[in-house]
CSV table of C-alpha atoms in Angstrom, one decimal:
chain,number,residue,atom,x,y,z
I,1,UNK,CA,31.0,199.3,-77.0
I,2,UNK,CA,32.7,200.5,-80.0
I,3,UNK,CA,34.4,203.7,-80.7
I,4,UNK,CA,34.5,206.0,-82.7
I,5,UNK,CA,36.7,208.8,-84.2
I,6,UNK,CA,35.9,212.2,-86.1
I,7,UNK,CA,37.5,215.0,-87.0
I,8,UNK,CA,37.0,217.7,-84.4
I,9,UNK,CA,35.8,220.3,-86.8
I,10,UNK,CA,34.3,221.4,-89.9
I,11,UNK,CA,33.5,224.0,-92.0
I,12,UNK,CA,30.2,224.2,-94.7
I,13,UNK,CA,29.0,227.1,-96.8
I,14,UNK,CA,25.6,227.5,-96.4
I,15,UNK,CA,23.3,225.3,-99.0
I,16,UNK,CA,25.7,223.4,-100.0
I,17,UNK,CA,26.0,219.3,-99.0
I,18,UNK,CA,28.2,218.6,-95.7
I,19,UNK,CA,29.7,215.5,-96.0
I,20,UNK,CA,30.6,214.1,-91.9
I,21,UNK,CA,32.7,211.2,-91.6
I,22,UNK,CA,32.5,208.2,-89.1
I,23,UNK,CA,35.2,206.0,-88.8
I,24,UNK,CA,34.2,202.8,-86.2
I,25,UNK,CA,36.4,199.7,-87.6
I,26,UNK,CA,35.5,197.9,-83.9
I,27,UNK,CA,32.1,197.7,-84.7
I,28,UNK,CA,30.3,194.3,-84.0
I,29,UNK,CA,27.8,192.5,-85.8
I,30,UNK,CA,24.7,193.9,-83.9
I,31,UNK,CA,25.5,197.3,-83.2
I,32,UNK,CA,24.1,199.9,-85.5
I,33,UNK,CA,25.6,203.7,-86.1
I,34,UNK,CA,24.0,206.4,-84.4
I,35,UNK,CA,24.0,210.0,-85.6
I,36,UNK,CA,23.0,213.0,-83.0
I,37,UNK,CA,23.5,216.4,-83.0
I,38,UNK,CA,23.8,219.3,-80.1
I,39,UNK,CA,22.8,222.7,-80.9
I,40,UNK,CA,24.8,224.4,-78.2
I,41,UNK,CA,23.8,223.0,-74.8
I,42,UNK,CA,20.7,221.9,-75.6
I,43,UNK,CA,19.4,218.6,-75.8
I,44,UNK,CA,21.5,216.1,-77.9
I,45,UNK,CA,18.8,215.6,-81.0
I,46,UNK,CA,18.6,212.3,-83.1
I,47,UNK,CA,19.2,212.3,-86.8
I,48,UNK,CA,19.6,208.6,-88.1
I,49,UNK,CA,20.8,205.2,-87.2
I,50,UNK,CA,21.5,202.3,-89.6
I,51,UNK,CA,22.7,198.8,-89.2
I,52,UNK,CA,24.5,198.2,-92.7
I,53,UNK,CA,22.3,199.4,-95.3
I,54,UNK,CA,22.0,203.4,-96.7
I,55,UNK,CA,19.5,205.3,-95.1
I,56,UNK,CA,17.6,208.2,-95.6
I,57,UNK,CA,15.5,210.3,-93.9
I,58,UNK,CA,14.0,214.1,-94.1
I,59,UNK,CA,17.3,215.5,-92.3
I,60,UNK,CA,19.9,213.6,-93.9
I,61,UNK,CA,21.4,210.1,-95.2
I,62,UNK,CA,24.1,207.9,-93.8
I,63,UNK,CA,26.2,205.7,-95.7
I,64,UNK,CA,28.0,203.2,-94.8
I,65,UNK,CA,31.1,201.3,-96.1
I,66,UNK,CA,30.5,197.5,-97.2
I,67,UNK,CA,32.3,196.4,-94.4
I,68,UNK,CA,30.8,198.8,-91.6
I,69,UNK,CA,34.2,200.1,-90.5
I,70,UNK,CA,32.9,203.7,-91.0
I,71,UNK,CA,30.1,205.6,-92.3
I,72,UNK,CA,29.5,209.4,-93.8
I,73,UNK,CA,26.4,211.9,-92.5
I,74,UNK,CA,24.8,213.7,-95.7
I,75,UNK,CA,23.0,216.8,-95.0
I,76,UNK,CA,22.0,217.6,-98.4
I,77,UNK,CA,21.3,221.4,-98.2
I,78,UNK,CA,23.4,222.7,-95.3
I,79,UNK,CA,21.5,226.1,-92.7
I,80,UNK,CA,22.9,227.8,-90.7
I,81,UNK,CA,20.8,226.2,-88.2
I,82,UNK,CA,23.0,223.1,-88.7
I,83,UNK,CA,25.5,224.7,-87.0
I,84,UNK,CA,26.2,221.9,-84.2
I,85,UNK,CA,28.3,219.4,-82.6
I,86,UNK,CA,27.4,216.2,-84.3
I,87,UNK,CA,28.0,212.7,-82.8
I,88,UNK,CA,28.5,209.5,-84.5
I,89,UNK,CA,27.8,206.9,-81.8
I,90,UNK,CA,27.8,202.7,-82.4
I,91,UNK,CA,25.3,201.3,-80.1
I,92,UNK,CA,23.0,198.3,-79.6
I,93,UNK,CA,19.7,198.4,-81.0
I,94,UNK,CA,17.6,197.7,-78.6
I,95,UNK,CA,16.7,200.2,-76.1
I,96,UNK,CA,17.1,198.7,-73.1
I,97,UNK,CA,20.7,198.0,-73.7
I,98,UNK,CA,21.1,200.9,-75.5
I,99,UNK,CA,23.2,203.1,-73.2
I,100,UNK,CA,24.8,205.8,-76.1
I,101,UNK,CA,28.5,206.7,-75.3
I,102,UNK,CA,29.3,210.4,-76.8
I,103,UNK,CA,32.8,210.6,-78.3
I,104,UNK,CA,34.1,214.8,-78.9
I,105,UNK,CA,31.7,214.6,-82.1
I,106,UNK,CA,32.7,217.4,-84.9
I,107,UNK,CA,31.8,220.5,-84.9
I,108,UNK,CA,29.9,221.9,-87.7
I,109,UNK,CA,30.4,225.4,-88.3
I,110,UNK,CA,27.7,226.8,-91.2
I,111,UNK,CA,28.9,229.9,-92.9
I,112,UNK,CA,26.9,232.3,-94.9
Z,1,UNK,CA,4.0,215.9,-80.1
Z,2,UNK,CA,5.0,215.8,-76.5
Z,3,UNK,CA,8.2,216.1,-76.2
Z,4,UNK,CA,10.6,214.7,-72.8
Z,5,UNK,CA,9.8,217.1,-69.8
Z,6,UNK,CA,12.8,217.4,-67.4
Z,7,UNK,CA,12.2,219.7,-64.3
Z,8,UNK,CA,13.5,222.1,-62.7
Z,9,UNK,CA,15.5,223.6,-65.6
Z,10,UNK,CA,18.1,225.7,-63.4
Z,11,UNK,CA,18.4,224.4,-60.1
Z,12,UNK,CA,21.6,226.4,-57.4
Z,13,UNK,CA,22.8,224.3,-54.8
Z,14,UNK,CA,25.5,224.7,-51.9
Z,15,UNK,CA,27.6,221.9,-51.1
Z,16,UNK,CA,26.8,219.6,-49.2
Z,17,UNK,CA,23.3,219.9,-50.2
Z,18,UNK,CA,21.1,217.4,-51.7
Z,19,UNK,CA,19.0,217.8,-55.0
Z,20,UNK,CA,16.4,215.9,-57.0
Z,21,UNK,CA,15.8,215.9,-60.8
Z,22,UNK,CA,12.6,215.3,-62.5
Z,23,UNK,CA,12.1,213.3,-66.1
Z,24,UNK,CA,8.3,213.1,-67.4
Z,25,UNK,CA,9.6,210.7,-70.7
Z,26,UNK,CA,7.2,210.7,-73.6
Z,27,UNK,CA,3.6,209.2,-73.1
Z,28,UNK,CA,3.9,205.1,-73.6
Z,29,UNK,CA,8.2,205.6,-73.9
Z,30,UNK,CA,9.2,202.7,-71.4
Z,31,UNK,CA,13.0,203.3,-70.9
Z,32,UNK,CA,14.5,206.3,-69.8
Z,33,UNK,CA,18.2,207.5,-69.5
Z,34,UNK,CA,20.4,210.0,-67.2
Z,35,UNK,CA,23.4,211.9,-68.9
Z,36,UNK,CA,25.4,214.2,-67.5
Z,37,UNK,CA,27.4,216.7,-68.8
Z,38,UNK,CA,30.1,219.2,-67.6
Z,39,UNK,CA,31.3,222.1,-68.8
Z,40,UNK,CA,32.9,222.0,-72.1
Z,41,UNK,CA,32.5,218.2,-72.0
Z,42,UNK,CA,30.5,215.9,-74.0
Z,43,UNK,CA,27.7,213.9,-72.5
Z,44,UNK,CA,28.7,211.1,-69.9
Z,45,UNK,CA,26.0,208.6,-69.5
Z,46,UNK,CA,25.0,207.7,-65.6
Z,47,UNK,CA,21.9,205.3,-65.5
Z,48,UNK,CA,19.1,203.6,-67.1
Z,49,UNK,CA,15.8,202.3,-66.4
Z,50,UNK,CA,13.7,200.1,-68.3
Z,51,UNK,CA,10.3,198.7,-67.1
Z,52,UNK,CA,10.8,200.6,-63.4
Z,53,UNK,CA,13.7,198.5,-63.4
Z,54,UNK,CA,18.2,199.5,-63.6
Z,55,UNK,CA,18.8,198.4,-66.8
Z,56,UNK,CA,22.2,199.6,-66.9
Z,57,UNK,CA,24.7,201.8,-65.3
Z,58,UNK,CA,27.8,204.1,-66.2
Z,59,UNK,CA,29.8,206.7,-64.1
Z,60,UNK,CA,27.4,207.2,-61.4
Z,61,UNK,CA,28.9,208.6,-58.5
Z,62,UNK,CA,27.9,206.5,-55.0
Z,63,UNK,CA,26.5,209.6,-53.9
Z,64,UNK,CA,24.1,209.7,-56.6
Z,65,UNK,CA,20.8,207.3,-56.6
Z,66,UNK,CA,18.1,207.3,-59.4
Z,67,UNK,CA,14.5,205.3,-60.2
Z,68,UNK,CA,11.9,204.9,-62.4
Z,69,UNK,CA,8.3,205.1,-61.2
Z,70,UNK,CA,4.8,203.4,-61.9
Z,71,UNK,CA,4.0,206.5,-64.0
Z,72,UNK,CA,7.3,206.0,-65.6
Z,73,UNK,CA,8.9,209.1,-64.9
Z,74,UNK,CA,12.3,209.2,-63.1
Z,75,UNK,CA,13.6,210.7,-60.4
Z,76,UNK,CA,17.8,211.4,-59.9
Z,77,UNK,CA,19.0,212.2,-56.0
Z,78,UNK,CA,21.6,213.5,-56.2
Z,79,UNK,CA,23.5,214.1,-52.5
Z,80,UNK,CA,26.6,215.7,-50.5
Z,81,UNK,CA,27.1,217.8,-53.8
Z,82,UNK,CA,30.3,219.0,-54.7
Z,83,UNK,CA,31.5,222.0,-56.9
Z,84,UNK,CA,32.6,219.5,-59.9
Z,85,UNK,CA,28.9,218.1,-59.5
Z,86,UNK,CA,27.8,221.5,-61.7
Z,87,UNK,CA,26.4,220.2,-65.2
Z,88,UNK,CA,24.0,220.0,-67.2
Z,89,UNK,CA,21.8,216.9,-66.7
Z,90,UNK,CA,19.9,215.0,-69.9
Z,91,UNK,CA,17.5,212.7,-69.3
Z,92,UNK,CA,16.2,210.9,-72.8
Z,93,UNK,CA,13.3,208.1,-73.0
Z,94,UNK,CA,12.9,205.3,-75.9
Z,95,UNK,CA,10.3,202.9,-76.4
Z,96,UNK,CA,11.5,199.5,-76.0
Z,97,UNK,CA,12.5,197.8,-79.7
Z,98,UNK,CA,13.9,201.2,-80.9
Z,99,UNK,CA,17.2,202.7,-79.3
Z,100,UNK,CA,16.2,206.0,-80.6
Z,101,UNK,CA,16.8,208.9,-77.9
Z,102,UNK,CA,14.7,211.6,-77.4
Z,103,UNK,CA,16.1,213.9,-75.3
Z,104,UNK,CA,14.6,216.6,-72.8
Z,105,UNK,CA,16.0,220.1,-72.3
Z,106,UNK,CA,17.9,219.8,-69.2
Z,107,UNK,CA,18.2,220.5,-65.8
Z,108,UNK,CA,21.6,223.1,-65.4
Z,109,UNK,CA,22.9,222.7,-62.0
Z,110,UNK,CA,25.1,224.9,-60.1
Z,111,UNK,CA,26.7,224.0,-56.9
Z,112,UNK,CA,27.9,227.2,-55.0
């Protein structure tokens, strides 16, 4: 499986955009980029996943460079309730070969 | 919506002991997953069943046995415990065609 790497931390003022980068330039054809988050210790939460095209959805949008070698989580309106660790994970798309393998994510810090 | 229903939640063990974890995955979900994290770590993925059958398998200690059931819930044994066996245990469920992860609350286990 691919890796990934982010920057261990990050900070956001609260309502504006945070911009989360994803780098993964050993990505293979069929493996799509994964976005979860972990609000502290409890269950990892999914956000979005996208194979090469942009994507959006009613928590955020991923991009992702023309040749898939990294990718950027939007989240348009940042809460303090987005204070996390997110991860950026490259796995296959089909679930039952779909193991996910957690890198150290970034954590998000929100700040008022 | 029903959500994944891991049981117990906290569960304190001696070593040496044996314990079982419980995952109820979401009504008509067909695959379910086993994570495991430590203290301070991010989550390691153990094992993963699709259709009552392994579909896959990660660091899973020999000591450690799992399966998926007619009602497709899972079960994780977990035996001889040790001290570094204290973690918090994820289990998550998808429905086949879509590696998205719903994850349950956890089960925190202390060995004493």
């Amino acid at each position: 499986d691919a890796k990934t790497t982010q920057p261990p931390s990050m900070d956001c003022a609260e309502g504006r955009a945070a911009n989360l980068p994803c780098n993964h330039s050993t990505i293979s054809g069929n493996e799509y980029v994964y976005w979860y988050r972990q609000i502290h210790s409890q269950g990892p939460q999914y956000i979005i996943h996208g194979l090469k095209n942009n994507e959006t959805n009613e928590m955020a949008s991923l991009i992702i460079t023309e040749d898939r070698k990294s990718s950027t989580l939007i989240l348009p309106h940042a809460t303090l309730r987005d204070t996390a660790v997110y991860y950026c994970i490259v796995a296959h798309g089909s679930s039952n070969t779909g193991k996910l393998i957690f890198g150290q994510g970034t954590t998000l810090q929100v700040k008022p | 919506a029903a959500g994944v229903i891991q049981s117990p939640r906290h569960l304190i063990k001696e070593k040496r002991e044996t314990a079982t974890l419980k995952c109820y995955p979401i009504p008509r979900h067909d695959t379910v997953y086993w994570y495991q994290q430590g203290p301070g770590q991010d989550p390691q993925f153990l094992i993963s069943f699709y259709e009552k059958m392994q579909s896959d398998k990660g660091s899973i200690p020999d000591r450690f046995s799992a399966q998926q059931f007619s009602d497709y819930h899972s079960e994780l044994n977990m035996s001889s415990l040790e001290l570094g066996d204290s973690a918090l245990y994820f289990c998550a469920s998808s429905s086949s065609g879509a590696n998205i992860q719903y994850f349950g609350a956890g089960t925190r286990l202390s060995v004493l």
